[in-house]
Structures are given as structure tokens and as C-alpha cells.
Amino acid sequence: DERGMLDKDRGRIELHVVWRHNTTLKIEIPRELEDDTLAAVDESLVPPTELQVFVARGRLQKECDPYLRVECEAHRQETLSRSKTTKPVWKDTLVLGPVEGDDDNVVLSLYDKKPSRDKLIGTIEVPLCLLRNKCPVRRWLPVNGTLSPQEIARCLSIDTRTRGNEDREALALSKRGDCYYSSDESSDDDVSEDPAERLDRAKRKVRESLKALDKAELLPEHTAEDEVRKIEAITEAEALHDDSLAEERAAQALYDDDETLTQQCSAEEQEQVRAHSREHRITIAEAGEALGVFTSKIFARWVQELIEARPPPPDPNAPIAHEASPFEYSDWTAPQNHLGSVDIWFAWRHNPQHFYKVPRSLEEDFYPDRIANEATVCVIRAKKLLSVQKDKDAADAMVSLSLRGKEKHTRVVQKTLFPLWGQAFYLPALDSSSVIECTVHDVDDPGPYQTLEFMGRTSVELKPFLNIQGRGKRLWYSLKDKKNKQDRGILELYVAYRHNVDLAIIPVPEEAAVDSYKQRDANELVIVLVRARHLGKRGTPPDQGPLSRVRITSGSWASSVSTEKRGISPLWLETFRIECEDFEEVIRFEVLENDDVLGHTTLEVKTLAGRKPIRKWFKLDGLGDLDLCLHWHHSTAVKIPPLALETQPSADRRLPLNSLVVTVLRCRGLRRQDLEKRGPVGRGRVRKSRIEDEAPVEVRPANPRVRMEIGNLPHQSTDTYTEAGRSVTNTFNPNYMETFRFDDVYDGGLVCRIYVEHTSNKKPEMMGKCAVPVKALSHRRALRRWLTLEDKKGRADPSLGRIELCLRWCHNPELEVELTEEGARDPHMSKAPNELFVVLIRARNLKPQSRKHDQSKQADPFVVLSCAGKETRSTTKKATLNPRWVERYTWDADDASDVLDIEVRDACAYTGADFLGRVGVEMDQLRKRHALRKFLVLKNEEDYRDDERGEIELLLHWRHNPHFTPKKFPEESDSYDR
């Protein structure tokens, strides 16, 4: 009836009620939210940074237009509103990030959407600390429900790793097979129950007893009756808790026995022991001993070994990888006025987009004992920034760092108030009292016409970091307005104040050097190789950098190589002194690791024309910088003083030029030629210029010598290069200072050819050559020049090196033959001439004939003279093309039509005598009856003049001799015939 009383007169009604599951009403979590690949990774490595909330549905007491707002750490997301319902279904996924501090709460606000102003129905605050283990959880939460601090502490103390008993039970059943049967959970047969299941049930009772004890302690005690009721509840809860602990210990012992039995016995023995234990209601140890499977003593030892083999208990302070969220065990206190509840799924997970780990290279202090001189600032991120424009909830943020006039800027992160930069900057700071100014700007129209709007600033003092371990720390800084009053967000920085070897001041004595001979030409380049930097990634330990060296090369001298040093900032402090007189010289510096070029740069010597030391960092093309100190100056130790050949006065110009003096001073920058390389098999030798992508040829050592040739004169060469009294090999910059004299050089058309050769056990190898025409020395003065060497084809190649020579074509009085008969006149001019007097003086520039058996290009000349049917032969001079005889002959010659025939021959053991040249002198040419001395040009066999066959010098005098008695010529004697 109306009062709720049964009234049979009102009749009866038959109902059929079923409470069941309807799949159409079930709301599944989106599959993309269920996958978390980083859930099993340790929390210290990948902490949670992003909060994911799936709002499924709600149940309200009153009909309205509800929507749910989620707020955390200044982030806010809202679901869509549902109209006129008490059971809204949203199915909205809200993502808030970055969310990191577990001291905050997730605030869920339920609103009723109104045309004018939305009405707040109620709120729910979820502590983030209960979601710390990154495990997802789904619960119905009461609107305006609360969690007490004691309940939060209790949830955090629960070991949630005990979840997952179903997997553990399946494992136990698989080990035992069909020999085990499980009774109902409410059965009093403790022996027949699965030990693993019994242990789990005992642990659940312990947790329930702890929860009952906590509830008893929270009971109010306003009156005496409340006090008595609370004491009774606490006593009852403590007794229940003691019983639960005792049951847990017994279950643990039974579980240990069962595990030992499984490990130590076969399946048949296990079945017998368990069956005997159930039948006689005794322990497994007692059943095993009764059956003789094992004794109690041995079984106890096995149990002890099993306990000792267990891993140690986890550190209570270490992070715990839970199998469930502590939030799942929380008991909410519902409000007295129940407004409804909301079905929500939470997951606080790791998202790499909101996480930044400071690189280890920034955290390590490689030089803790050295004075700090550089500030390292890593701009990580900012939070809770205030937008400059009130109508926008985002900004294009950029951070500017300023220290003593030097500024650094981060990149622009667009459309967010929670930007993440993760950029490191290095600022020189020699003074520990320095302060870094950090300013956050909102960049409008990024580009050349961008404008900056102030968002906040903070200051970082460097001195406090000197007392911190590692001299660096990661900290949050509060951003202030221009008046340093209002907070405008927070900025996270990693700041370190340490020593940077690249900024250390390294003195070099050459920086203070002065050129004392500025009036003279510069001839020496001093290169001080100080150090390098940035040869690897910043922050690499000093003992792990590349093993590098520096090679210094140029086109005119051989390369110089420094020692090898390890590290990204190696220190050499090595000095190289190079002879350099060329204003257009270009020097190349290469930093090498093994044979790989890390970086290179070039320097033009003309940039050092100021003759003052220059020290600077040179940017390398490739990787790193190079610290060099250079000084181009004049050095008296390098410049060779004038030679005696240069200071000798010139002889009388009326005297003939007959000797060429060559002084070989030195060579610089020599290099062995490598014009030919062996090509592919079957293709013979291929020119290097035709080989594409050829690897650079390694510079080969050389033992250079200088060989000189002038016409057909015997060649001359230098000895082995010596230095300080010792023989030196494998050099590209030899000093010789040797003088050579070529006599009988009368022809200005000759050419002095100089060859620089590499000497070895095999055939000498030409390294370069040059030539000087003798005619260019006809001014009779010494010519001292640097000559560029030519290759085998006669092309000048500066890369082959240079040679310094001093040459002079002069008169050598020792080569002149003085004759007493020269200029004599016939004292008997009144009488007819009857005697021809001939002095065979010498020959020069003879042309040797081809000798297959002799490659010396010399001859063994002799002269055959004939006149008036009689002839004579001179002596033979060995291995010369400029023979000297000074032999006298006389003939009975009274006929002016007679001719004196002179024929020069080459004595050869194989061919007899080879023709070299001939000339004839008519007696009529001597009619003046005074001694005539002259050079006669030899003719060929056809009696034609041939300038290439050389000359012969004679003194001829046709005179009257009153005492002349015809001499018996050698050919008239019998001995000549024989």
C-alpha cells in the first residue's frame, strides 16, 4: 500500500528479472591507448611525462548538459558536452603533457553547459603519485569524492606486484600435471589446496586485515561510546591481522615444501607424496619421510637451499615496476549528497617528446683541478609561460642568453606555452662573478623582419656552481617580469662552470719576435703549431679523441709532419722553420688521422708581408680549427753570403771566354716523379693523368744528387749530401755548396743542362731538370738564380722543387798556350821560303762518331798532317773531345802551290780510325812570312765546312831556313812500313 505494507487484497504480480552482461553497453578502451612499449623500462630511465585520460561515461542524479574538464600543471582539456541526459557517454581521449611533478593532482571538473555561464556540478582530485608506476587504471569515481592522506599513504605502501596470480596458478598446474586437484576456496581442507593458491589467499587476508585496521583507526571518538567502539574495533582488527600473518607464514612454509618437492622428485614420486599427504592429513615433508622418498633432515636442507637461492628483497627506496597501479586499491569516500560518478581510464606514461636527458658529455668534468673559464648552459624547457596576447593560449618561444656582451639564441618553438628546446651553449667566462641573463621572447614573424616580445627573464650566477660536485646542476628558475615582481613561468636549465682547454692562454715566444733585418728580403717562414680544437664531438673524453697529426706542404719544398697527439683538442707546441723567399707561395695545412684528412686550410705567404708575427685560429675545411703562430722574416742563418765567384772582378774583355764555373748551392722541395702507374692487367702502363679516382701517391724518400752536362764535355755530379760531418739520406732539401769547372767552353751556343737524380742501387731516377744557355752568361758576370725544375717532358713543375745555382763564363789563363814562336817574322825576307813550321796546339768541340761498343760519347783523337807529298801523325789523346798536343813539325816546302792537309781521326781498336774532320791550308795564305796562329773550322768528308765537327788550333810559319836540311820523315823509313 502507500505505507509500504503488504496487502494481499491488492493482488500479485509475476516478474522475471535477469541481471546480466550486455556487450552493446560495454565501452572498450581504444587500442592505441593500450600499447605502451616503455611500460617495462625502469622509471629512473624513462619517467612518466604525459597523462592520458579516456573519459568513457557518467551516471548523474539530475538531467543536464554535462561535459568534463581535466586540469593538471596548467594544462587543460575538455570533452564534448552531451545534451539532456543523466547517463552521458563521451568516449573522448584527452592528452596532457608535459606532466612530471607527482606532487600535483589531476582535477576533474564536471560542468553543466549553460548559454550564459557553465555551472559546476562537482570536482574530483586524483593524486598523480598513485599513477607513478605508469600502469593504466580504469575506475568509477564519485563526483566530489575524496581520498584522505592516510588512504593515499596506504595505497603507496601496497606491493602491487602480487597481482597476476592467474599466471602463477597456471604455471603451478603445468608443473604438477594431472596429479593435483584444487578444492573450493571456502574449503577447510588446507592440505588438499594448491600451496600457491593458499599463499595468495593468505596474502589477500593480510591486506584486508591491514585495511580493516586503518579503518578502525579512522573511526570518530567524540563521545565515550565512540571511544569504546573504536577500541573494540581496533582490538578485533589486530587479532584478525595476527591470525592472517600466522596463516601467511604457514602457507609460505607449505609453498616452500611443495616447490622443493617439485624440483627434487620425479612426477611419479610427487603424485605418491601428495596423495599420501592428503590421505593422512600430514605435511609433505612427513609424507615424503613415511614413503622413504627423502628424510626430514634432507628435506629441510633442500628447503633451506631453496630459500637461500631466492633473490634478495628489493630495496624499499628503489623504483618498483608494479604490475598494477596503486590507484586501483584506493577506497574513495563518497559525499553525503551523491551527485553521480564518472567512468575514467588513466595512464601516466613516458613520451619522448616531453623528455630531455642531459647528455653525459655535458655532465662530466674532465679537468676538475683547473680554474673554470667557460659556462655551459643547456636550455632544456619552460613551463606555465604566460602568453603575451590575451586572446591566444600559445606563443612562439625563444630564449636569449647574454654574458658580457656575447649573446646566444635558441631555436623558435612555435605554438606552445610548454616549449622544449634541449640546446647547449658555451659562453667564455673568465670571471667567476659573472651573471648570465636569460630572457624568454615571443617571436612574431620569424625571419629577417621578426619582432621580439618580452615574456620573462631570470639571472644565473656562476659562482655557486664552483662548490657543486661536478661543477654543474640541473635546476628550475622562476621567470619574472621586467620589474622582477610577477611570476611569468619557470625555465629549466642545466648550468655548468668548468675549464675549457680551448680557452686556455698558451704563450708562444715567437709572438714577441722582431725582424731585425727589415731592409733585406724575407727568406725564412717560422711556423709554430700550437694546438687544434673541435676535432670531434664536444664532450669527448681527452683519452678517446682521434690520434691526429699535422702535415705542412707547399709546392716548393718537402712536407713537414708533426708528432701524433690524441684528443679533440691536441696540444703540440712544435716549431717548423722553412726557407721561403717566394712572395706568391701558398702553404697547405692538413690535420690527419692515419691517412684520412680531418680538415685542411691554406695560407698565402703574401698575407705575412708585414714581417710581424701573426697568431690566430684558422678555420679548417672539414672539421675543427688550428691555432698557428707565423712569422716571415729574414734570417742570416738561411741566406748564403755572396760567393767568391760573385765577388771576383771581370777579366779583360779582350781575353777569350774559355771556362764555365758552376756552383750548386742547394735544392728545396724536391719530389720524386710518378708520371706512370701500372694500369689494369693486360693494358700495360697508363699515364697517371688518365687514371680516374686515383688515390694520392705516398711521398717516397730520395737520395738526391746533381749532375751537369755541357755539350760533349765530360759530365760532373755532386757527392752525397752531408750535414754536420755526417752523411744524410732521404732528404728533399739538400745543401751542396760544391763548385764545378768546365774548361774549353768557347761556344756560346752550348747549353748547360742540370739534372737532379735520385741515386739508388739501380739506375738513377730523374727527379727534375733545368737548362741554362751559355750565351746568357756572355756578360762575364756571375749569375745566381733559383730555377724551377722541369719534368721529363721539359714542362716546368713547381711541385718538383727548385735548385739554386751560381754560374759564370770567364777566362781561364791556365787554358791558354803561350808560344815563343807566336808573332815571329822571317829574318830572311830577301830569300825565298823553303820551310813550313807547324805547331799543332789543340782541338775543341770535336764531334764523336757513333760507337756501339762505347757509350761514353768521347773519342781518342789524333791528327795526320801532310804537305808536299809527305805526312806525319801526332800522338793520340785518350777520351777527350778537346785534346791538347802542342807538338811542332817542319816540312820542306818551297812551292807556293802546295797545300797543308790536316785530318783529325778517332783511334778505335775495332774500326781502326774513324774520320772526325779535315781542313786544308794553302801555302799562298802564308806568303806574308810571319807566324800565324788561328782556329780552323773542320770540314766533312765532302770537303764542306761543318760547324758541328769542331775546330783545331795551329800556328803556321812559312819561312826561309838557311840551315835547313830535309828531314827524313817517319814514313820514309823501313820501320814505318813494317
Coordinates of N, CA, C and O in Angstrom, one line a residue, residues 28 58 97 101 103 160 244 281 285 308 312 370 475 654 663 686 694 764 830 858 860 882 905 911 914 942:
E28 N 34.9 -0.1 -24.7 CA 36.2 -0.6 -24.7 C 37.2 0.6 -24.8 O 36.9 1.6 -25.4
G58 N 29.3 8.5 -17.7 CA 28.9 9.0 -16.4 C 27.5 8.6 -16.0 O 26.7 8.3 -16.9
G97 N 50.3 17.1 -21.6 CA 51.7 17.0 -21.4 C 52.5 18.3 -21.8 O 51.9 19.1 -22.6
G101 N 55.6 16.5 -12.3 CA 55.7 16.5 -10.9 C 54.6 15.7 -10.2 O 53.4 16.0 -10.5
D103 N 53.7 15.7 -7.3 CA 53.1 16.4 -6.1 C 51.8 17.1 -6.5 O 51.0 17.5 -5.6
T160 N 52.0 -3.9 -5.2 CA 51.1 -4.3 -6.2 C 51.7 -5.3 -7.2 O 51.0 -5.8 -8.1
S244 N 45.9 -13.6 10.3 CA 46.3 -13.5 8.9 C 47.8 -13.7 8.7 O 48.2 -14.5 7.8
R281 N 46.4 -36.6 6.0 CA 46.4 -35.2 6.5 C 47.7 -34.9 7.3 O 47.6 -34.4 8.4
A285 N 56.6 -33.0 4.0 CA 57.8 -33.5 4.5 C 57.6 -34.8 5.2 O 58.4 -35.8 5.1
E308 N 67.7 -19.8 0.3 CA 68.9 -19.1 0.0 C 69.1 -18.7 -1.5 O 69.7 -17.7 -1.8
P312 N 67.5 -11.5 -3.3 CA 67.3 -10.7 -2.1 C 66.1 -9.8 -2.2 O 65.7 -9.4 -3.4
R370 N 91.5 22.3 -12.7 CA 91.8 23.5 -13.3 C 90.8 24.6 -13.1 O 89.6 24.4 -12.8
L475 N 68.5 22.7 -12.8 CA 67.7 23.5 -11.9 C 66.5 24.1 -12.7 O 66.6 24.4 -13.9
R654 N 139.0 41.6 -73.8 CA 139.8 41.2 -75.0 C 140.2 39.7 -74.9 O 140.5 39.1 -75.9
T663 N 128.4 26.6 -59.6 CA 128.3 26.3 -58.1 C 126.9 25.9 -57.8 O 126.0 26.6 -58.0
V686 N 99.9 3.0 -68.0 CA 98.9 4.0 -68.2 C 99.4 5.3 -67.6 O 99.9 5.3 -66.4
E694 N 92.2 8.3 -58.8 CA 93.5 7.6 -58.3 C 93.7 8.1 -56.9 O 93.6 9.3 -56.5
P764 N 119.9 5.4 -61.9 CA 119.4 6.7 -61.3 C 118.1 7.1 -61.9 O 117.8 7.0 -63.1
S830 N 164.5 38.4 -97.7 CA 165.0 38.6 -99.1 C 165.2 37.3 -99.8 O 165.4 37.3 -101.1
Q858 N 132.8 9.9 -76.0 CA 134.2 10.6 -76.1 C 134.9 10.0 -77.3 O 134.4 9.1 -78.0
D860 N 139.2 9.2 -79.0 CA 140.7 9.1 -78.8 C 141.3 9.8 -80.0 O 141.8 9.1 -81.0
N882 N 138.4 17.6 -76.5 CA 139.1 18.9 -76.5 C 140.6 18.5 -76.3 O 141.1 18.9 -75.2
R905 N 141.4 12.2 -86.7 CA 140.8 10.9 -86.7 C 140.6 10.4 -85.3 O 141.3 11.0 -84.3
T911 N 137.5 -0.5 -85.4 CA 137.3 0.0 -86.7 C 138.6 0.7 -87.3 O 138.6 1.1 -88.4
D914 N 138.4 6.4 -87.2 CA 137.2 7.0 -87.7 C 137.5 8.4 -88.0 O 138.2 9.1 -87.3
E942 N 133.2 15.4 -97.6 CA 133.0 16.0 -98.9 C 133.6 17.4 -99.0 O 133.4 18.1 -100.0

